[in-house]
Coordinates of C-alpha atoms in Angstrom, one line a residue:
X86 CA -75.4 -64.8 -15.4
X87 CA -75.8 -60.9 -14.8
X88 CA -72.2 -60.4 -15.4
X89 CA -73.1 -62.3 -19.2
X90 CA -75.4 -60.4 -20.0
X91 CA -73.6 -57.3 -18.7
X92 CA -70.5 -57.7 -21.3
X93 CA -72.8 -58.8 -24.0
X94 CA -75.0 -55.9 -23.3
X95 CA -71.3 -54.1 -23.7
X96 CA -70.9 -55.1 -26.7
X97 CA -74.2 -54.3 -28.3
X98 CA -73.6 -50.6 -27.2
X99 CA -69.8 -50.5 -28.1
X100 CA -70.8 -51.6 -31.8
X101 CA -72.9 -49.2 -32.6
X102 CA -70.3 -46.5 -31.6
X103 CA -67.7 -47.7 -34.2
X104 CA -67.1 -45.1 -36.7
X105 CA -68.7 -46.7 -40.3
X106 CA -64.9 -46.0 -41.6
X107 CA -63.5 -48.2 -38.9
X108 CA -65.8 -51.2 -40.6
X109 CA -64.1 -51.5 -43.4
X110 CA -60.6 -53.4 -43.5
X111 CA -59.5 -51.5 -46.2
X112 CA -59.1 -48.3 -43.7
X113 CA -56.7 -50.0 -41.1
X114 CA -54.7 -51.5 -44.2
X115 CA -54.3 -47.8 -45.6
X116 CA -53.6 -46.2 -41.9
X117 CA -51.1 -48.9 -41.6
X118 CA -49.5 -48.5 -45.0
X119 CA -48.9 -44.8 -44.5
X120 CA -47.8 -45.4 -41.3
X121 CA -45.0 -48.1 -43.1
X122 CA -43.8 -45.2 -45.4
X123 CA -43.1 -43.0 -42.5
X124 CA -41.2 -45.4 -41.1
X125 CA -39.7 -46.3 -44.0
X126 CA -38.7 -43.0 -44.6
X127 CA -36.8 -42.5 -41.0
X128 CA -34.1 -44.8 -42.4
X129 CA -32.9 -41.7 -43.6
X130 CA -31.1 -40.3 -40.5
X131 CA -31.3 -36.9 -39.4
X132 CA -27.7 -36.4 -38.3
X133 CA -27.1 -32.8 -38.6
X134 CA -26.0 -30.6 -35.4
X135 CA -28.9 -29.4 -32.9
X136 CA -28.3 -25.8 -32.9
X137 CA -31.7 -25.8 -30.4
X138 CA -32.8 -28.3 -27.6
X139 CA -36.0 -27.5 -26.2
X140 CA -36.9 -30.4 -23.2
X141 CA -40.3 -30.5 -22.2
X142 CA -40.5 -32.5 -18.5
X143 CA -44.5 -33.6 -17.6
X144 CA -44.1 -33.7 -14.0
X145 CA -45.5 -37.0 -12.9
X146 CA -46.7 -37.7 -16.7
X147 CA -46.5 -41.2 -17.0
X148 CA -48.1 -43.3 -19.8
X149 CA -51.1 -44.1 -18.2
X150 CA -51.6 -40.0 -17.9
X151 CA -50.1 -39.3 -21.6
X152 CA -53.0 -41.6 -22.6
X153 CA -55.7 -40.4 -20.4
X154 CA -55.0 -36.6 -21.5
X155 CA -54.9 -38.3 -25.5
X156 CA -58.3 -39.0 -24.9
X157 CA -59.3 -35.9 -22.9
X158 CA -57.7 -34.1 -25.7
X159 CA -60.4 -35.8 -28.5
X160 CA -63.2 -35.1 -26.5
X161 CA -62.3 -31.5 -26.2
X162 CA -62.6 -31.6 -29.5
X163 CA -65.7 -32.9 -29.5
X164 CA -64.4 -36.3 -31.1
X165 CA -64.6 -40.1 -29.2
X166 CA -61.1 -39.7 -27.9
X167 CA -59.1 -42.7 -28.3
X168 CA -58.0 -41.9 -32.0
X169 CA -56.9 -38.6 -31.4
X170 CA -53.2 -37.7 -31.3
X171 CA -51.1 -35.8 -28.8
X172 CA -48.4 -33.0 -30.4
X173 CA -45.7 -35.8 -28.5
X174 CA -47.5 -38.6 -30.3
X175 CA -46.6 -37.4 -33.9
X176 CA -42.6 -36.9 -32.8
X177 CA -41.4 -39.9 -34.8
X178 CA -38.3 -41.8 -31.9
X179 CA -40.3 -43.3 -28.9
X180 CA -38.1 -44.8 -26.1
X181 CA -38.4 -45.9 -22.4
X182 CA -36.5 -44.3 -19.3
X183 CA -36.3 -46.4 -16.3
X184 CA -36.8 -44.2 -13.4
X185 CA -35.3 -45.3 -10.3
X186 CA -32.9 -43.2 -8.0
X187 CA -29.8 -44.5 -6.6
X188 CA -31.3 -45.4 -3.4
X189 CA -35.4 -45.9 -4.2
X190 CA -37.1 -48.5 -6.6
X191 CA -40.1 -45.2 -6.7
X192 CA -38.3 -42.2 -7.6
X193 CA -38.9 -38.5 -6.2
X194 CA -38.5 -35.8 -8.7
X195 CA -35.3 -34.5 -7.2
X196 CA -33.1 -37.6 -7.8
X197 CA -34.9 -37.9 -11.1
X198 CA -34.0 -34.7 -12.4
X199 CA -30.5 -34.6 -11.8
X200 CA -30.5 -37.7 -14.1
X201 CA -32.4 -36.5 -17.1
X202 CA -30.9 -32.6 -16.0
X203 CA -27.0 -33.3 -15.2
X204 CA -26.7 -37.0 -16.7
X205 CA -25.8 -38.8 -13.3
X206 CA -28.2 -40.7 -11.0
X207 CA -28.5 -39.8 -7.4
X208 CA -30.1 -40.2 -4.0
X209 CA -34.0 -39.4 -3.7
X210 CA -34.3 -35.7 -2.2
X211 CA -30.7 -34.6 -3.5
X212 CA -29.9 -32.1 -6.4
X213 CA -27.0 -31.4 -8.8
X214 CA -24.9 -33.5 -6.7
X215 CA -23.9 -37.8 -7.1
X216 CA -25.0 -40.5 -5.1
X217 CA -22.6 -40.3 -2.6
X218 CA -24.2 -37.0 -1.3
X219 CA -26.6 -38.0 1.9
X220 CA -29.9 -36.0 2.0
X221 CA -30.2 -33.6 4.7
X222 CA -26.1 -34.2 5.0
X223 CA -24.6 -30.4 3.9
X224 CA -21.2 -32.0 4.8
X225 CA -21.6 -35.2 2.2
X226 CA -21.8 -32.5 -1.0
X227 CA -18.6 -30.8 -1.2
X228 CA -16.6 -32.2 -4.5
X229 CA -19.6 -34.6 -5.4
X230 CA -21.4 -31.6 -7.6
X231 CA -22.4 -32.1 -11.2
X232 CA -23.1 -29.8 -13.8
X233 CA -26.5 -29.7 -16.1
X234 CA -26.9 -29.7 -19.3
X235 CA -27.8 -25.7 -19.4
X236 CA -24.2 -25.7 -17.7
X237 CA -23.3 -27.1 -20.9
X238 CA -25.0 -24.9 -23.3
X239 CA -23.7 -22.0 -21.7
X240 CA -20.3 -22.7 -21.9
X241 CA -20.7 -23.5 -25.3
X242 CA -21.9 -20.1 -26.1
X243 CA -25.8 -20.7 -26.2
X244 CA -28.6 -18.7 -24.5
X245 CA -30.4 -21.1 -21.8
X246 CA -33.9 -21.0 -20.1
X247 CA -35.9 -22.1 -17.6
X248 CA -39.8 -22.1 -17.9
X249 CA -41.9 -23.7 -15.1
X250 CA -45.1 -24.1 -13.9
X251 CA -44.0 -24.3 -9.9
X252 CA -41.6 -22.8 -8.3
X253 CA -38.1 -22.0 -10.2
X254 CA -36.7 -23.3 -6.5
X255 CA -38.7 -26.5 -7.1
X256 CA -36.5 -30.0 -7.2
X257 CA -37.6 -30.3 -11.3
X258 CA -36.3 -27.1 -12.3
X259 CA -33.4 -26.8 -10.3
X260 CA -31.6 -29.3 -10.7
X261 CA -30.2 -27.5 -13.5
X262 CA -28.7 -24.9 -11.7
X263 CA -28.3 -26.0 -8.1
X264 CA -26.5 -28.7 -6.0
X265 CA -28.1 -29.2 -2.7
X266 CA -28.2 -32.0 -0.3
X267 CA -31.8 -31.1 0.2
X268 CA -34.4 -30.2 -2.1
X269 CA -36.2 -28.0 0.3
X270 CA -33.5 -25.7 1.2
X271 CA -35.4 -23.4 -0.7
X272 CA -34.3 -20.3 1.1
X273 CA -32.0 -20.6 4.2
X274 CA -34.7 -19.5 6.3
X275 CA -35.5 -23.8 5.3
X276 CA -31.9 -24.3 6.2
X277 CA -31.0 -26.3 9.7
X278 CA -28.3 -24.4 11.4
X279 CA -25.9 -27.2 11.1
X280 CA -26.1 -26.5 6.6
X281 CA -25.9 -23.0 7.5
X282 CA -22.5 -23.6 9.3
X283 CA -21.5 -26.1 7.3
X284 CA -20.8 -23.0 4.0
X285 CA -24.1 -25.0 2.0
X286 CA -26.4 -22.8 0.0
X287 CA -30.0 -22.5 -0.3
X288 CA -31.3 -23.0 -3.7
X289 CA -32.7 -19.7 -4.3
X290 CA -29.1 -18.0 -3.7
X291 CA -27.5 -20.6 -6.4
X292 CA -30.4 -19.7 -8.7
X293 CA -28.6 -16.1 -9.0
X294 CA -25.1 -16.8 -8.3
X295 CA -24.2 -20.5 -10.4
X296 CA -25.1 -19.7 -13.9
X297 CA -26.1 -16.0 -13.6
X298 CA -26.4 -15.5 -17.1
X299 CA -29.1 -17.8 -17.6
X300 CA -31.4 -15.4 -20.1
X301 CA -34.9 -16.5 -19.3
X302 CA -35.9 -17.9 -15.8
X303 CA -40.0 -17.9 -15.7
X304 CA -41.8 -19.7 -12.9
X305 CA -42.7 -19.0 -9.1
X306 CA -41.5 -18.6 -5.6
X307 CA -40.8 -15.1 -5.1
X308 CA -41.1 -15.2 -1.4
X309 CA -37.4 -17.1 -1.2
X310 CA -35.9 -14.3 -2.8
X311 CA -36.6 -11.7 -0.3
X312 CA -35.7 -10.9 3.4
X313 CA -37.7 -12.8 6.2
X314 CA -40.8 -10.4 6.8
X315 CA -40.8 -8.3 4.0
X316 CA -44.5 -7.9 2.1
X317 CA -45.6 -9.2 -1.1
X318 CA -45.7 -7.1 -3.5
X319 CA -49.0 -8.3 -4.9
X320 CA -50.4 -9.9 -1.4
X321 CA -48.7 -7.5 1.2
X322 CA -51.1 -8.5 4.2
X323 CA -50.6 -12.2 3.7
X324 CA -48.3 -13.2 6.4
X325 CA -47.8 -16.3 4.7
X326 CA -46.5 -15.0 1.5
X327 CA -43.9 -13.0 3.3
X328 CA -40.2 -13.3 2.2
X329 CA -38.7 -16.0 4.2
X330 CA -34.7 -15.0 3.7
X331 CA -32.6 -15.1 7.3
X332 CA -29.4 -13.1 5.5
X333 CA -31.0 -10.3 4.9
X334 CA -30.5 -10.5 0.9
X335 CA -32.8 -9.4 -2.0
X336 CA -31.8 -11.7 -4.5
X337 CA -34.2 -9.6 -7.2
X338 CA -31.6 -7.1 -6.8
X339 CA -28.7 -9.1 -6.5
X340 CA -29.7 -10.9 -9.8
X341 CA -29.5 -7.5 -11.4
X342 CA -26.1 -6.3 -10.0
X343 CA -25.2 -9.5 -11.7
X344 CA -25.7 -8.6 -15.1
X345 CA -22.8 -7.3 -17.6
X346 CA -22.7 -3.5 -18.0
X347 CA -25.0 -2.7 -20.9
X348 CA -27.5 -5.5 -20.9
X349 CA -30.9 -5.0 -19.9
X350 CA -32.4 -7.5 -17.0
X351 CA -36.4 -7.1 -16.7
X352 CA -38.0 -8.8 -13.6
X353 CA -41.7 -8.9 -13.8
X354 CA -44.2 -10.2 -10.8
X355 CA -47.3 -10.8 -12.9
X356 CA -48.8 -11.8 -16.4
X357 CA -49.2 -8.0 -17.1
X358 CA -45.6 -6.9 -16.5
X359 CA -44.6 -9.6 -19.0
X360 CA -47.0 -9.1 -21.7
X361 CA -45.6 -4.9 -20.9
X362 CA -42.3 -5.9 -22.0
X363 CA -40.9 -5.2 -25.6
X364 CA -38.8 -8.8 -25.1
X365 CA -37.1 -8.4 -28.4
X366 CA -34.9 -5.7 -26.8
X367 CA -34.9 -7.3 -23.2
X368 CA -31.4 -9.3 -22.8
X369 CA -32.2 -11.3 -19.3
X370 CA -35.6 -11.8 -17.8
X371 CA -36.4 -13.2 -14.3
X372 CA -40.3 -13.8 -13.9
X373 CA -41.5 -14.7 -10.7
X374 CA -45.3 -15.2 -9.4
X375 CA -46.3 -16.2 -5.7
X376 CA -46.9 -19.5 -7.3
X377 CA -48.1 -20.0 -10.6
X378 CA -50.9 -22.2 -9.6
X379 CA -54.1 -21.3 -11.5
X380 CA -56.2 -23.6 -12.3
X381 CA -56.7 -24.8 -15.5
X382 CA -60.3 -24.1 -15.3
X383 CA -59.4 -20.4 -14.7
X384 CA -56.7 -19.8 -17.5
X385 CA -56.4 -16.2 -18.3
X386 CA -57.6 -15.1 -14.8
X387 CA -54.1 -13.5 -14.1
X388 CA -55.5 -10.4 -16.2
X389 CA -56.4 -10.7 -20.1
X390 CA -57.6 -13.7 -21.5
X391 CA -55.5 -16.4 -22.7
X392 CA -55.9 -16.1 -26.7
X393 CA -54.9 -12.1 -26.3
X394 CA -51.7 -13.2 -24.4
X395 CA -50.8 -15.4 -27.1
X396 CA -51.3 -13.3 -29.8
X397 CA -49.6 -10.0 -28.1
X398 CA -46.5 -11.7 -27.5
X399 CA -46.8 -13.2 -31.1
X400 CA -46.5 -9.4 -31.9
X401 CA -43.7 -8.6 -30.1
X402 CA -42.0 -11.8 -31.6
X403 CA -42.7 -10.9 -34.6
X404 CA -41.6 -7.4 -34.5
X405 CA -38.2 -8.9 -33.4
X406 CA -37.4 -11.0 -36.6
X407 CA -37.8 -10.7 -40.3
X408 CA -41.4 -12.0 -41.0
X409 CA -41.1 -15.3 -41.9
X410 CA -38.5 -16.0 -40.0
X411 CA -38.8 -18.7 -37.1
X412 CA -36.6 -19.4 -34.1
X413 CA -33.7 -22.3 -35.4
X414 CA -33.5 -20.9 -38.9
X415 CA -31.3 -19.7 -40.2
X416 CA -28.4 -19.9 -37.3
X417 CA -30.3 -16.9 -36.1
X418 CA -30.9 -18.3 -32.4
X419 CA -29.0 -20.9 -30.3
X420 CA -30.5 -21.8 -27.5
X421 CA -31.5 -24.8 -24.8
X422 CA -34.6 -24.3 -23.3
X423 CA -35.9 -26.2 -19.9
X424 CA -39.7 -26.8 -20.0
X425 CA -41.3 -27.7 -17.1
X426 CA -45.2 -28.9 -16.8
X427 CA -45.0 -29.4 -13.1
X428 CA -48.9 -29.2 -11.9
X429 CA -49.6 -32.4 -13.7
X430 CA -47.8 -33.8 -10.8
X431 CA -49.6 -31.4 -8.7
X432 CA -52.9 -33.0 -9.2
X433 CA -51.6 -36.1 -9.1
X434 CA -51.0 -35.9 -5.5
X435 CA -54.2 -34.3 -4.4
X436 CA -56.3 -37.1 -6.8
X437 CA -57.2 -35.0 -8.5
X438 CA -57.3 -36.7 -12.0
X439 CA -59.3 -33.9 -14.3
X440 CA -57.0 -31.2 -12.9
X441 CA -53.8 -33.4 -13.9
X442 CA -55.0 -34.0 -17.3
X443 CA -56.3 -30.9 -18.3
X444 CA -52.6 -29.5 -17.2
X445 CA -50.7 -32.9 -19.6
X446 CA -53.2 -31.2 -22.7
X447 CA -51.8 -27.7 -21.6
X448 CA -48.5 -28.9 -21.6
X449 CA -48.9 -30.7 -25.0
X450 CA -50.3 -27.5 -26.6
X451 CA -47.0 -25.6 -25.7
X452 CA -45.2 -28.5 -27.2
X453 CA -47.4 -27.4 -30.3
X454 CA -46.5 -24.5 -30.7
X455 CA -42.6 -24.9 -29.6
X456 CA -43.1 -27.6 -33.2
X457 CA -44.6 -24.5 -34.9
X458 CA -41.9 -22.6 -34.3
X459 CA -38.7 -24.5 -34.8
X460 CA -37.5 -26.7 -37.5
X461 CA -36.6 -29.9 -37.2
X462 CA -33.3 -29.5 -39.5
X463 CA -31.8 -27.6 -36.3
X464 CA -33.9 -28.4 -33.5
X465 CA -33.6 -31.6 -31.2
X466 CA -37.3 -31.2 -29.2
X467 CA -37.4 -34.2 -26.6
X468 CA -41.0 -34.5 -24.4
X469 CA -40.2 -37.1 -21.7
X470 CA -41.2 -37.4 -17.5
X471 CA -39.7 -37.7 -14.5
X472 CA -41.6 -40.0 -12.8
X473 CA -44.9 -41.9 -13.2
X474 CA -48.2 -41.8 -10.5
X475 CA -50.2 -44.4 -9.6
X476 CA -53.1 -43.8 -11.5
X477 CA -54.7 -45.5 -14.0
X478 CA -58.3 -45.8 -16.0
X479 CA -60.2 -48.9 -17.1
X480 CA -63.2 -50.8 -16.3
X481 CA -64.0 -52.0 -19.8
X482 CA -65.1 -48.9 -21.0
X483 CA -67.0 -48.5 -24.2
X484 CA -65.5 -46.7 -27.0
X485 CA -65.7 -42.8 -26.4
X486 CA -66.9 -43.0 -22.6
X487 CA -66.5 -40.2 -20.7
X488 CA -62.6 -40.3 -19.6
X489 CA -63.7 -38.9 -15.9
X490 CA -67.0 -40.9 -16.3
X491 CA -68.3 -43.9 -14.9
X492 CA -67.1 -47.3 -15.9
X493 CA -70.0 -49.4 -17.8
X494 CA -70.6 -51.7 -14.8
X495 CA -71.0 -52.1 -10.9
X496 CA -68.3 -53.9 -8.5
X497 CA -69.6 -57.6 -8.4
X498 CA -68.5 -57.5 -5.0
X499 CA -69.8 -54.1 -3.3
X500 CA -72.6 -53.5 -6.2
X501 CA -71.8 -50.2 -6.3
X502 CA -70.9 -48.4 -9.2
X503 CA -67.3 -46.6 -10.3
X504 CA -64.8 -44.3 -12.1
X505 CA -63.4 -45.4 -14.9
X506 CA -60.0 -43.7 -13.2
X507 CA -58.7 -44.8 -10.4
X508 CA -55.9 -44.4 -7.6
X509 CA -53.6 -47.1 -6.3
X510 CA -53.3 -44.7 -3.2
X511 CA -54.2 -41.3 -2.6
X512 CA -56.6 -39.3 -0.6
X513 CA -60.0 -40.3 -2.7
X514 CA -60.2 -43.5 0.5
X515 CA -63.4 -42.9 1.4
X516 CA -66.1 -45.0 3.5
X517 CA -69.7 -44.2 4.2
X518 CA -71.6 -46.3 6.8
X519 CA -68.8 -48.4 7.1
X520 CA -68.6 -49.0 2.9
X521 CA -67.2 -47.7 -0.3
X522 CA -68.4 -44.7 -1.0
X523 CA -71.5 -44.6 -3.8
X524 CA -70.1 -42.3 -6.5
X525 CA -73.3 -41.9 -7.9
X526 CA -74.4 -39.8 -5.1
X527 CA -71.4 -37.5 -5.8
X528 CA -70.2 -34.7 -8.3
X529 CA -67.2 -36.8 -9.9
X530 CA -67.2 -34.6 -12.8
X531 CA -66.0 -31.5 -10.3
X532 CA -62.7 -30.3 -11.1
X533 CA -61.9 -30.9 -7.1
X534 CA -63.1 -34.2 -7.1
X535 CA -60.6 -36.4 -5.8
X536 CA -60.7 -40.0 -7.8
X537 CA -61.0 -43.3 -4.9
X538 CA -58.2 -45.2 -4.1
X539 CA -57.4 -48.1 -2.7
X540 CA -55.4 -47.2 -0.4
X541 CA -56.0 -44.0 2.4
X542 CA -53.3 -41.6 2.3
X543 CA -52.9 -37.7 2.8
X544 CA -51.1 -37.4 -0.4
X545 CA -50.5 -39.9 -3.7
X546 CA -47.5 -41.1 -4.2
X547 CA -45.3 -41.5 -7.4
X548 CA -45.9 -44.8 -9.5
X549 CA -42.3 -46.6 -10.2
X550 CA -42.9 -47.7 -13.9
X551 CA -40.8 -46.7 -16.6
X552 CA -41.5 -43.2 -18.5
X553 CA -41.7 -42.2 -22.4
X554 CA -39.2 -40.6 -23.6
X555 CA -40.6 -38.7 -27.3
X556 CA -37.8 -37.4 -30.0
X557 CA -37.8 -35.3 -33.0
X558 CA -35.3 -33.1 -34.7
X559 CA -31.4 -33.9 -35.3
X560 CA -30.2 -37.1 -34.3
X561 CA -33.6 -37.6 -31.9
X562 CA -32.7 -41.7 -33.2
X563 CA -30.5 -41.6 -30.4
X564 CA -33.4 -42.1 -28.3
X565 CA -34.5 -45.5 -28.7
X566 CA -35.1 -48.7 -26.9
X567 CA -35.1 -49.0 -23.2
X568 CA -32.3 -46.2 -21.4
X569 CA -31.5 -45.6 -18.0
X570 CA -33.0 -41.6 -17.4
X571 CA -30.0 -40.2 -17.2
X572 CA -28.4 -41.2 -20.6
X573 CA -31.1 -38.6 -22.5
X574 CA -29.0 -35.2 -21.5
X575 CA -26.3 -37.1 -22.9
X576 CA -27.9 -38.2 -26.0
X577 CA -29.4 -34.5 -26.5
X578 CA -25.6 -32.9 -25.6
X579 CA -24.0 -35.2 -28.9
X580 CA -26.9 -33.9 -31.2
X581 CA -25.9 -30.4 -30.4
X582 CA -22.2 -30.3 -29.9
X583 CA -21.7 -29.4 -26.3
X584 CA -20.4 -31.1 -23.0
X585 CA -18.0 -33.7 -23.5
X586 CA -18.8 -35.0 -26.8
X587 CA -17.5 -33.0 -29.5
X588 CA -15.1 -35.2 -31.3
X589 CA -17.4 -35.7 -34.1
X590 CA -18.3 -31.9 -34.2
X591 CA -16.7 -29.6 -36.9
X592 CA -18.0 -26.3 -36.6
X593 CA -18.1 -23.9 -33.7
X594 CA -21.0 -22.7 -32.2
X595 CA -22.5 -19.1 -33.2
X596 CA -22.9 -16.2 -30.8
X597 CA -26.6 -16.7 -28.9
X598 CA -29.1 -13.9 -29.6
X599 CA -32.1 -12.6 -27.8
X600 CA -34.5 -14.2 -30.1
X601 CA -35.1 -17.0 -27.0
X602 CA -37.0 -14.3 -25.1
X603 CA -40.5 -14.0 -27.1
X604 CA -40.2 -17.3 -28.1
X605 CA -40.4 -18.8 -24.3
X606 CA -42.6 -15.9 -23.1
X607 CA -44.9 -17.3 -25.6
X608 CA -44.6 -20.8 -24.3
X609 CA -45.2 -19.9 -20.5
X610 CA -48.1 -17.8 -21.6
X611 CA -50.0 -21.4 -22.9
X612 CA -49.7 -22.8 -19.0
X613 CA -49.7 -19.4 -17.1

């Protein structure tokens, strides 16, 4: 009988939250037309060649989470949340990736990205290399490497980057540049002897030496570039922050030496050094933090606030092309850019549900502006994830609640009340006095505060559902339906004329410019 009057007292509330528009018929028959004639009008195909492909990867962004942050993303706003729409939501193709490595029904993000990365499927915990590499196995990888779709680009003539929110050693990120029977061989000081013998090499030594004309390469992990021992620059008397390299090698330097005669290679440490930079006369650029970790409750903390950072390097772009101008127009820039929103996976892991979201509406604003700035006449943008987490929200929430509030009711089995988001698994377990723990008597708004779970474990794990996979720009219809993850490098590779499919191309590619430099300084500025 309480549960009764519980819904219909539910109800009561959730009517008088209904926006007066939302009463009338006539405004869901109008919303739907308009939506008819937009899809009406994608009958006419965009099928021109993608001089650009920008891929944005939401580490861990899995629909439950790209409709969590939707909603986070309204109430920041100051709106209810549910109708508001994401910067992936308006790209027009929408298809599924199923997510599952070669050898695991729930993916890791190293197997994962050399699908969406290099087009083939592989074993969890390998990178750049098939499925018949074994992890940890340095004598499995020889003749089983494969190539990435930056590989591609670049031998195609376009200007490449990598942009990431973890480290640029990290299995997401690397995958596009390394081939590694382990995704933790970060240095070789991470290395067992038996790799080390075996000729295998870390990932940070195949960051400089594989592709070392990659242009842009922004993210963290210094330490693995330096000798074992040697001082931070910015943290010299943290032993822990020490380089970690057994050969002896600064790869900062090496990754100049690498550079053609005449071109100018910046590397740059912190937020500062970038925003220093005139990058419209800067040919490479290597960026590299400890770890670029800050939280998103502290954006701007790494020296000037945020909106200044935007708009400096909005200067410098500008100063670089005509006015007007914007990257993709004009065949003034050919590029393929690597976007990586890793911390959404980050918080994930630790349960910690308002720090994941708040990073997904980070990641969607770079997807923003990256839609501000490029046209979709030349530029294929695709927004997709590696993997999905086992989170989700519910509880019969009324429209608008809280999306880190409380769910509108007790447990009719503990009487206690809940969150409306939840954990399958995950380190929010908790029992008090032998029961679930009363989150009333808690701070669950805290940005630390680590959703309950069903399940007790150190760490959350991945979810195995499939992902979204969002299109827009030339020949983005090729992204449709149900795919396995590793058909959308392929998909993205036809729409621009590189890899192996060019027999329907007719028209070379044009030399790369330095135009890519601003443009993804900008975008790691909106998540540094």
């Amino acid at each position: 009988m309480k549960t009764l009057f519980l819904l219909l007292l539910i109800q009561l509330c959730s009517a008088l939250l209904v926006p007066e528009r939302e009463k009338d018929p006539e405004y869901w028959r109008r919303q739907a037309q308009e939506t008819l004639q937009n899809a009406l009008r994608l009958q006419r195909l965009n099928q021109n060649v993608a001089k650009n492909l920008i891929l944005f990867l939401g580490d861990g962004m899995g629909v439950s989470t790209v409709t969590a942050a939707r909603i986070l993303k309204g109430q920041l706003q100051h709106g209810q949340g549910e109708e508001s729409l994401l910067e992936m939501d308006k790209f027009p193709f929408v298809a599924l990736a199923k997510t599952y490595n070669t050898n695991a029904q729930v993916p890791d993000s190293a197997g994962t990205a050399t699908a969406y990365l290099c087009g083939v499927k592989a074993n969890e915990g390998t990178l750049g290399v098939s499925a018949g590499v074994t992890r940890d196995r340095c004598n499995t990888t020889k003749g089983q490497e494969v190539t990435s779709i930056l590989r591609w680009a670049k031998e195609a003539g376009k200007a490449v980057g990598i942009v990431t929110t973890t480290r640029v050693t990290h299995a997401t990120p690397s995958a596009a540049y390394a081939h590694s029977a382990n995704r933790d061989w970060y240095s070789d000081g991470e290395m067992p002897p038996d790799a080390l013998e075996g000729g295998c090499k870390d990932i940070a030594r195949q960051l400089v030496e594989n592709i070392p004309e990659i242009e842009v390469i922004l993210g963290g992990g210094r330490k693995y570039m330096y000798p074992k021992n040697v001082s931070d620059v910015e943290y010299p008397h943290e032993e822990k922050h020490r380089g970690t390299r057994l050969d002896g090698r600064n790869l900062v330097q090496a990754w100049r030496e690498a550079k053609p005669r005449g071109k100018v290679a910046e590397y740059v440490w912190h937020r500062r050094g970038l925003l220093a930079l005139n990058l419209s006369r800067v040919d490479f650029l290597l960026g590299e933090s400890l770890h670029p970790r800050v939280p998103w409750h502290q954006l701007g903390a790494l020296g000037e606030p945020l909106s200044w950072g935007i708009n400096r390097v909005m200067g410098v772009h500008r100063k670089g092309i005509k006015r007007g101008t914007r990257l993709g127009r004009g065949g003034q820039c050919q590029a393929v850019l690597a976007f990586a929103g890793g911390r959404i996976d980050h918080g994930h892991h630790e349960g910690k549900a308002k720090q994941a979201l708040h990073e997904a509406v980070e990641l969607d604003r770079a997807i923003g502006l990256a839609t501000r700035l490029t046209s979709t006449q030349d530029t294929l943008s695709v927004v997709t994830a590696d993997h999905s987490h086992v989170f989700t929200f519910g509880g019969y929430t009324p429209r608008g609640n809280p999306i880190f509030g409380l769910a509108p009711m007790q447990s009719d089995v503990d009487r206690k009340p809940f969150t409306s988001i939840l954990y399958g698994n995950g380190p929010g377990y908790k029992i008090v006095a032998g029961e679930r723990e009363n989150v009333s008597a808690v701070d669950f708004a805290h940005a630390d505060y680590q959703a309950q779970s069903a399940v007790p474990l150190r760490q959350e794990t991945h979810g195995g559902e499939d992902v979204a996979v969002f299109a827009r720009g030339p020949m983005a219809h090729l992204l449709h339906g149900v795919h396995e993850q590793n058909y959308i490098p392929h998909a993205m590779a036809y729409a621009a004329c590189i890899g192996s499919n060019r027999g329907h191309c007719n028209s070379a590619a044009r030399p790369a410019t330095p135009l890519l430099l601003p443009f993804l300084g900008l975008l790691l500025l909106l998540l540094c």
